Backbone as JSON, one array per atom type, in Angstrom:
{
  "sequence": "MQALNFPKFSFRFKNSENKISIFDCIRKKFVILQPEEWVRQHCVLYLIEIKKYPISLINVEKELVVNGLKKRYDIVVFNPNGSIFLIIECKAPEITINQNTFDQIAQYNRTLQANYLMVTNGLNHYYCQMDFENERYIFLKDIPSYN",
  "N": [[0.52, -1.05, -0.18], [0.07, 2.26, -0.41], [2.26, 4.82, 0.77], [0.95, 7.32, 2.79], [-0.34, 10.34, 3.55], [0.09, 11.22, 6.77], [1.49, 10.34, 10.17], [3.39, 7.41, 10.64], [2.89, 4.37, 11.33], [1.81, 1.61, 13.39], [0.66, -1.12, 12.27], [-1.18, -4.4, 12.44], [-0.97, -7.16, 10.44], [-2.44, -9.62, 8.56], [-2.36, -12.92, 6.57], [-4.4, -14.45, 4.26], [-5.51, -16.83, 2.17], [-4.14, -15.73, 0.02], [-5.36, -13.1, 0.44], [-4.56, -10.07, 1.83], [-5.12, -8.74, 4.95], [-6.19, -6.29, 7.47], [-5.47, -5.56, 10.48], [-8.49, -4.05, 12.76], [-8.64, -2.06, 15.02], [-10.86, -0.92, 16.27], [-13.43, -2.42, 15.47], [-12.65, -5.08, 16.39], [-11.12, -7.22, 14.74], [-10.03, -8.67, 11.94], [-10.09, -7.08, 8.84], [-10.69, -7.35, 5.34], [-8.01, -5.5, 3.4], [-8.07, -3.1, 1.93], [-7.53, -0.15, -0.37], [-9.33, 2.33, 0.49], [-9.73, 1.3, 3.19], [-7.13, 1.25, 4.19], [-6.93, 3.78, 4.49], [-8.42, 4.0, 6.16], [-8.05, 2.9, 8.61], [-5.5, 4.14, 9.04], [-7.01, 6.75, 9.86], [-8.07, 6.3, 12.41], [-6.1, 5.24, 13.63], [-4.57, 7.76, 14.08], [-6.72, 9.12, 15.85], [-6.86, 7.65, 17.75], [-4.26, 7.7, 18.83], [-2.53, 10.5, 17.91], [-4.69, 11.92, 18.7], [-5.41, 11.51, 20.72], [-8.2, 10.57, 21.54], [-10.67, 8.62, 23.26], [-10.98, 5.07, 22.6], [-12.83, 3.79, 22.99], [-15.22, 5.87, 22.27], [-15.5, 5.85, 19.51], [-16.5, 4.78, 16.28], [-17.19, 2.35, 14.15], [-17.81, 1.81, 10.36], [-20.62, 1.9, 10.16], [-24.19, 1.42, 9.58], [-26.33, 4.09, 8.53], [-29.63, 5.1, 8.3], [-30.53, 7.57, 5.67], [-32.21, 9.78, 3.85], [-34.27, 7.88, 3.41], [-32.65, 5.77, 2.68], [-30.1, 3.44, 2.56], [-27.26, 3.72, 4.16], [-23.54, 4.04, 4.93], [-21.47, 5.07, 7.47], [-17.85, 5.86, 7.73], [-16.28, 6.54, 9.88], [-16.78, 7.91, 13.59], [-17.39, 9.96, 15.61], [-17.98, 10.1, 18.92], [-19.12, 11.87, 21.49], [-18.89, 11.91, 25.39], [-21.58, 12.23, 26.46], [-23.15, 10.54, 24.27], [-24.17, 11.73, 21.69], [-22.61, 13.16, 18.85], [-19.68, 13.93, 18.14], [-18.14, 13.79, 15.79], [-17.62, 13.33, 12.56], [-16.16, 11.48, 9.93], [-15.35, 11.07, 6.58], [-13.6, 8.83, 4.54], [-11.77, 8.56, 1.85], [-10.58, 6.35, -1.13], [-6.44, 6.55, -1.62], [-6.21, 7.44, -4.48], [-8.79, 8.76, -5.02], [-10.13, 12.08, -6.11], [-11.05, 14.5, -3.94], [-13.9, 16.12, -3.93], [-16.21, 18.5, -4.57], [-18.4, 16.74, -4.92], [-17.86, 14.87, -2.65], [-17.76, 16.19, -0.3], [-20.48, 16.44, -0.6], [-21.96, 14.33, 0.29], [-20.44, 13.98, 3.0], [-22.19, 15.91, 4.09], [-24.66, 15.48, 3.65], [-25.27, 13.19, 5.18], [-24.7, 13.96, 7.95], [-26.8, 15.73, 8.07], [-28.65, 14.34, 9.23], [-27.1, 12.92, 11.19], [-25.63, 15.26, 13.19], [-23.36, 16.22, 13.4], [-20.64, 18.18, 15.17], [-18.23, 18.71, 14.22], [-16.74, 17.74, 11.32], [-14.39, 15.52, 8.94], [-13.07, 15.31, 5.56], [-11.01, 12.82, 4.07], [-8.98, 11.62, 1.58], [-6.27, 10.18, 2.49], [-3.95, 11.42, 1.42], [-4.75, 14.15, 1.12], [-6.12, 16.1, 3.61], [-9.15, 17.7, 4.5], [-10.63, 19.53, 7.19], [-13.7, 20.35, 9.25], [-15.43, 22.68, 10.45], [-19.07, 22.9, 12.12], [-21.56, 25.02, 11.37], [-24.65, 25.27, 12.29], [-26.32, 27.65, 12.34], [-26.17, 29.43, 10.18], [-25.8, 27.1, 8.3], [-23.63, 26.53, 7.15], [-19.97, 25.6, 6.84], [-16.57, 25.84, 7.99], [-13.75, 25.96, 7.41], [-11.12, 24.23, 9.08], [-7.65, 23.94, 10.16], [-7.2, 21.21, 11.72], [-8.8, 19.2, 13.82], [-10.25, 19.06, 16.79], [-8.0, 18.24, 19.61], [-8.75, 15.34, 21.97], [-10.64, 16.43, 24.97]],
  "CA": [[0.15, -0.38, 0.07], [1.22, 3.58, -0.91], [2.37, 5.53, 2.29], [-0.11, 8.22, 3.39], [0.17, 11.91, 5.0], [-0.25, 10.64, 8.36], [2.14, 10.25, 11.27], [3.77, 6.21, 10.56], [1.73, 3.62, 12.6], [2.31, 0.46, 13.87], [-0.59, -2.21, 12.03], [-1.04, -6.52, 12.63], [-1.42, -7.67, 9.02], [-2.34, -11.34, 8.85], [-2.57, -13.0, 4.8], [-4.98, -15.8, 4.28], [-6.22, -17.11, 0.92], [-3.76, -14.55, -0.94], [-5.77, -11.28, 0.57], [-4.01, -9.42, 2.95], [-5.96, -8.26, 5.72], [-5.27, -5.44, 8.67], [-6.08, -5.74, 11.8], [-9.55, -2.66, 13.17], [-9.0, -2.09, 16.96], [-12.47, -0.37, 16.86], [-14.05, -3.56, 15.32], [-11.06, -5.97, 17.01], [-11.17, -8.2, 13.84], [-9.1, -8.52, 10.37], [-10.96, -7.02, 7.21], [-9.71, -7.2, 3.74], [-7.15, -4.58, 3.02], [-8.64, -2.08, 0.45], [-6.93, 1.22, -0.44], [-9.93, 2.99, 1.51], [-9.34, 0.52, 4.54], [-5.88, 1.85, 4.36], [-6.79, 5.0, 5.11], [-9.22, 4.37, 7.2], [-7.59, 2.63, 9.97], [-4.36, 5.75, 9.38], [-7.67, 7.93, 10.34], [-8.54, 5.23, 13.5], [-5.11, 5.46, 14.96], [-4.45, 8.9, 14.06], [-7.73, 9.47, 16.38], [-6.39, 7.42, 19.48], [-2.76, 7.55, 18.92], [-2.21, 11.63, 17.79], [-5.47, 13.16, 19.2], [-6.1, 11.18, 22.23], [-9.77, 9.67, 21.6], [-10.87, 7.11, 23.22], [-11.69, 3.92, 21.69], [-14.36, 3.79, 23.32], [-15.85, 6.93, 22.22], [-15.46, 5.93, 18.6], [-17.73, 3.72, 16.23], [-16.38, 2.11, 12.6], [-18.28, 1.68, 9.16], [-21.86, 1.4, 10.8], [-25.46, 1.57, 8.76], [-27.24, 5.44, 8.86], [-30.61, 5.58, 6.67], [-30.32, 8.9, 4.71], [-33.93, 9.88, 3.14], [-34.93, 6.44, 3.35], [-31.64, 4.87, 1.79], [-29.32, 3.05, 3.45], [-25.68, 4.21, 3.65], [-22.67, 3.77, 5.7], [-20.34, 6.13, 7.47], [-16.8, 5.1, 7.36], [-15.87, 6.76, 11.22], [-18.01, 8.58, 13.91], [-16.5, 10.38, 17.34], [-19.59, 10.46, 20.04], [-19.04, 12.6, 22.67], [-19.7, 10.98, 26.26], [-22.76, 12.15, 26.52], [-23.69, 10.11, 23.04], [-24.16, 12.64, 20.89], [-22.06, 12.72, 17.73], [-18.88, 15.12, 17.81], [-17.21, 14.08, 14.46], [-17.76, 12.62, 11.09], [-15.25, 11.22, 9.44], [-15.41, 10.41, 5.4], [-12.38, 8.36, 4.0], [-12.21, 7.75, 0.19], [-9.02, 5.88, -1.59], [-5.7, 7.99, -2.46], [-6.22, 7.99, -5.95], [-10.18, 9.2, -5.28], [-10.19, 12.91, -5.92], [-11.5, 15.05, -2.66], [-14.76, 17.29, -4.69], [-17.79, 18.51, -3.92], [-19.63, 15.33, -4.35], [-17.38, 14.12, -1.32], [-18.5, 17.2, 0.64], [-22.32, 16.83, -0.3], [-21.88, 13.16, 0.71], [-20.25, 13.86, 4.27], [-23.32, 17.25, 4.42], [-26.2, 14.63, 3.84], [-24.7, 11.93, 6.29], [-24.79, 14.88, 8.74], [-28.02, 16.14, 8.3], [-29.09, 12.86, 10.22], [-26.23, 12.88, 12.19], [-25.47, 16.43, 13.23], [-21.7, 16.56, 14.17], [-20.07, 19.66, 15.42], [-17.01, 18.33, 13.45], [-16.51, 17.16, 9.46], [-13.67, 15.06, 8.2], [-12.94, 14.18, 5.04], [-9.35, 12.44, 3.48], [-8.35, 10.47, 1.21], [-4.96, 10.08, 2.8], [-3.21, 12.32, 0.99], [-5.11, 15.51, 1.39], [-7.29, 15.53, 4.83], [-9.73, 18.45, 4.88], [-11.32, 19.45, 8.14], [-14.46, 21.63, 8.75], [-16.49, 23.14, 12.16], [-20.13, 23.51, 11.32], [-22.03, 26.32, 11.62], [-25.66, 25.43, 12.21], [-26.79, 28.39, 12.02], [-26.12, 30.14, 8.82], [-26.05, 26.43, 7.27], [-22.43, 26.11, 6.24], [-19.14, 24.7, 7.07], [-16.12, 26.7, 8.6], [-12.5, 25.16, 7.47], [-10.17, 24.44, 9.92], [-6.18, 23.75, 10.08], [-6.87, 20.4, 12.15], [-9.91, 18.28, 14.44], [-9.23, 18.9, 17.76], [-7.88, 16.96, 20.05], [-9.83, 14.7, 22.84], [-10.04, 17.23, 25.84]],
  "C": [[0.69, 1.56, 0.08], [1.22, 4.22, 0.71], [1.15, 7.09, 2.09], [0.72, 9.01, 4.36], [-0.18, 11.92, 5.91], [1.13, 10.16, 8.7], [2.32, 8.71, 10.7], [3.24, 5.81, 11.71], [1.76, 2.43, 12.49], [0.73, -0.61, 13.41], [-0.47, -3.65, 11.87], [-1.82, -6.75, 10.89], [-1.87, -9.36, 8.9], [-2.68, -11.76, 6.55], [-3.36, -14.49, 4.87], [-5.45, -15.63, 2.5], [-6.01, -15.73, -0.11], [-4.92, -13.64, -0.57], [-5.06, -11.47, 1.89], [-5.39, -8.5, 3.75], [-5.59, -7.38, 6.83], [-6.29, -5.36, 9.7], [-7.56, -4.16, 12.13], [-9.55, -3.03, 14.53], [-10.34, -1.25, 17.55], [-13.55, -2.39, 16.94], [-13.59, -5.12, 15.57], [-11.68, -6.93, 15.9], [-10.37, -7.79, 12.71], [-10.11, -7.98, 9.66], [-9.72, -6.94, 6.38], [-9.25, -5.77, 3.84], [-7.04, -4.4, 1.94], [-8.06, -0.52, 0.68], [-8.03, 1.82, 0.37], [-10.18, 2.33, 2.81], [-8.21, 0.96, 4.99], [-6.12, 3.02, 4.98], [-7.84, 5.22, 5.91], [-8.82, 3.66, 8.38], [-6.53, 3.44, 9.91], [-5.84, 6.45, 10.38], [-7.97, 7.29, 11.54], [-7.27, 5.61, 14.21], [-4.75, 7.37, 15.17], [-5.56, 9.27, 15.09], [-6.95, 9.51, 17.95], [-4.96, 7.61, 19.38], [-2.55, 9.16, 19.3], [-3.31, 12.64, 19.08], [-6.4, 12.84, 20.75], [-7.42, 10.87, 22.46], [-9.78, 8.51, 21.87], [-11.52, 6.3, 22.6], [-12.8, 3.79, 21.6], [-15.52, 4.83, 22.86], [-16.08, 6.76, 20.0], [-15.91, 4.99, 17.46], [-16.87, 3.65, 14.34], [-17.58, 1.63, 11.43], [-19.53, 0.83, 10.07], [-22.94, 2.23, 9.64], [-25.58, 2.92, 9.13], [-28.38, 5.3, 7.56], [-30.77, 7.44, 6.63], [-31.12, 8.95, 3.8], [-34.1, 8.62, 2.72], [-33.91, 5.37, 2.58], [-30.53, 4.53, 3.09], [-27.9, 3.19, 3.67], [-24.52, 3.56, 5.05], [-21.58, 4.58, 5.78], [-18.62, 5.44, 7.72], [-15.99, 5.61, 9.4], [-16.47, 7.63, 11.99], [-17.25, 8.77, 15.28], [-17.61, 10.61, 17.91], [-18.34, 11.06, 20.89], [-19.47, 11.74, 24.15], [-20.65, 11.26, 26.52], [-23.75, 11.17, 25.62], [-23.77, 10.65, 21.83], [-22.57, 12.4, 19.73], [-21.09, 14.17, 17.47], [-17.98, 14.9, 16.53], [-17.6, 13.22, 13.91], [-16.39, 12.24, 10.39], [-15.47, 10.56, 7.73], [-13.98, 10.05, 4.53], [-12.79, 7.59, 2.42], [-10.43, 7.05, -0.21], [-7.86, 6.69, -2.17], [-6.18, 8.1, -3.53], [-8.23, 8.58, -6.24], [-9.74, 10.84, -5.63], [-11.0, 13.51, -4.86], [-12.56, 15.97, -3.58], [-15.78, 17.48, -3.95], [-18.33, 17.94, -3.55], [-19.69, 14.82, -3.1], [-17.95, 14.96, 0.09], [-20.02, 16.85, 0.96], [-22.69, 15.45, 0.07], [-22.04, 13.42, 2.23], [-21.72, 15.2, 4.7], [-24.78, 16.42, 4.32], [-25.7, 13.62, 4.97], [-25.23, 12.65, 7.54], [-26.02, 15.55, 8.87], [-28.97, 15.33, 9.29], [-28.29, 12.85, 11.4], [-25.83, 13.89, 13.54], [-24.25, 16.8, 14.24], [-21.43, 17.39, 14.67], [-18.6, 19.33, 14.5], [-17.18, 17.67, 12.62], [-14.86, 16.77, 9.33], [-13.11, 14.53, 6.99], [-11.3, 13.87, 4.3], [-9.76, 11.22, 2.81], [-6.89, 9.73, 1.55], [-4.23, 10.8, 2.73], [-3.61, 13.67, 1.65], [-5.93, 15.01, 2.43], [-7.77, 17.72, 4.82], [-11.03, 18.4, 6.48], [-12.46, 21.17, 8.69], [-15.44, 21.68, 10.39], [-17.91, 23.17, 11.47], [-20.91, 24.04, 12.16], [-23.34, 25.61, 11.27], [-27.13, 26.11, 11.92], [-27.3, 29.11, 11.08], [-25.52, 28.74, 7.91], [-24.55, 26.5, 6.57], [-21.21, 26.08, 7.31], [-17.92, 25.71, 7.04], [-14.78, 26.09, 8.22], [-11.93, 25.44, 8.58], [-8.69, 23.8, 10.05], [-6.27, 22.45, 10.05], [-8.36, 19.65, 12.85], [-9.07, 18.89, 15.45], [-9.13, 17.84, 18.72], [-8.55, 16.68, 21.62], [-9.38, 15.8, 24.68], [-10.04, 16.11, 27.15]]
}
């Protein structure tokens, strides 16, 4: 897998039936290593090791219903009270982040109501804080660390 624009992290891999899997510490299982999964696992370790979010507040690849359609978010970080703090949308490195990517996460956020959004393809990261009152997002240099 290609190098990403994240700090170097240590991952667990296994090879089974000529397929490489990576261990997901949130789902507590090995998952097939695809380019988007490579980005997702870097994001998870970035949240845990760099931003100091507790594993117990992080959720990965869960279903949600948006406008009657079943969708799956990549990563959600909860506040201790159970509300959603952050949604992260991960794309494979070869996918260009564009308005469609932001529209996708904004659509998810109409349901989830997170205060912060992150969109990444592992090479480029975009961070936003929601301004619900004015229905816009404010771009940031990074997401806040866990307090």
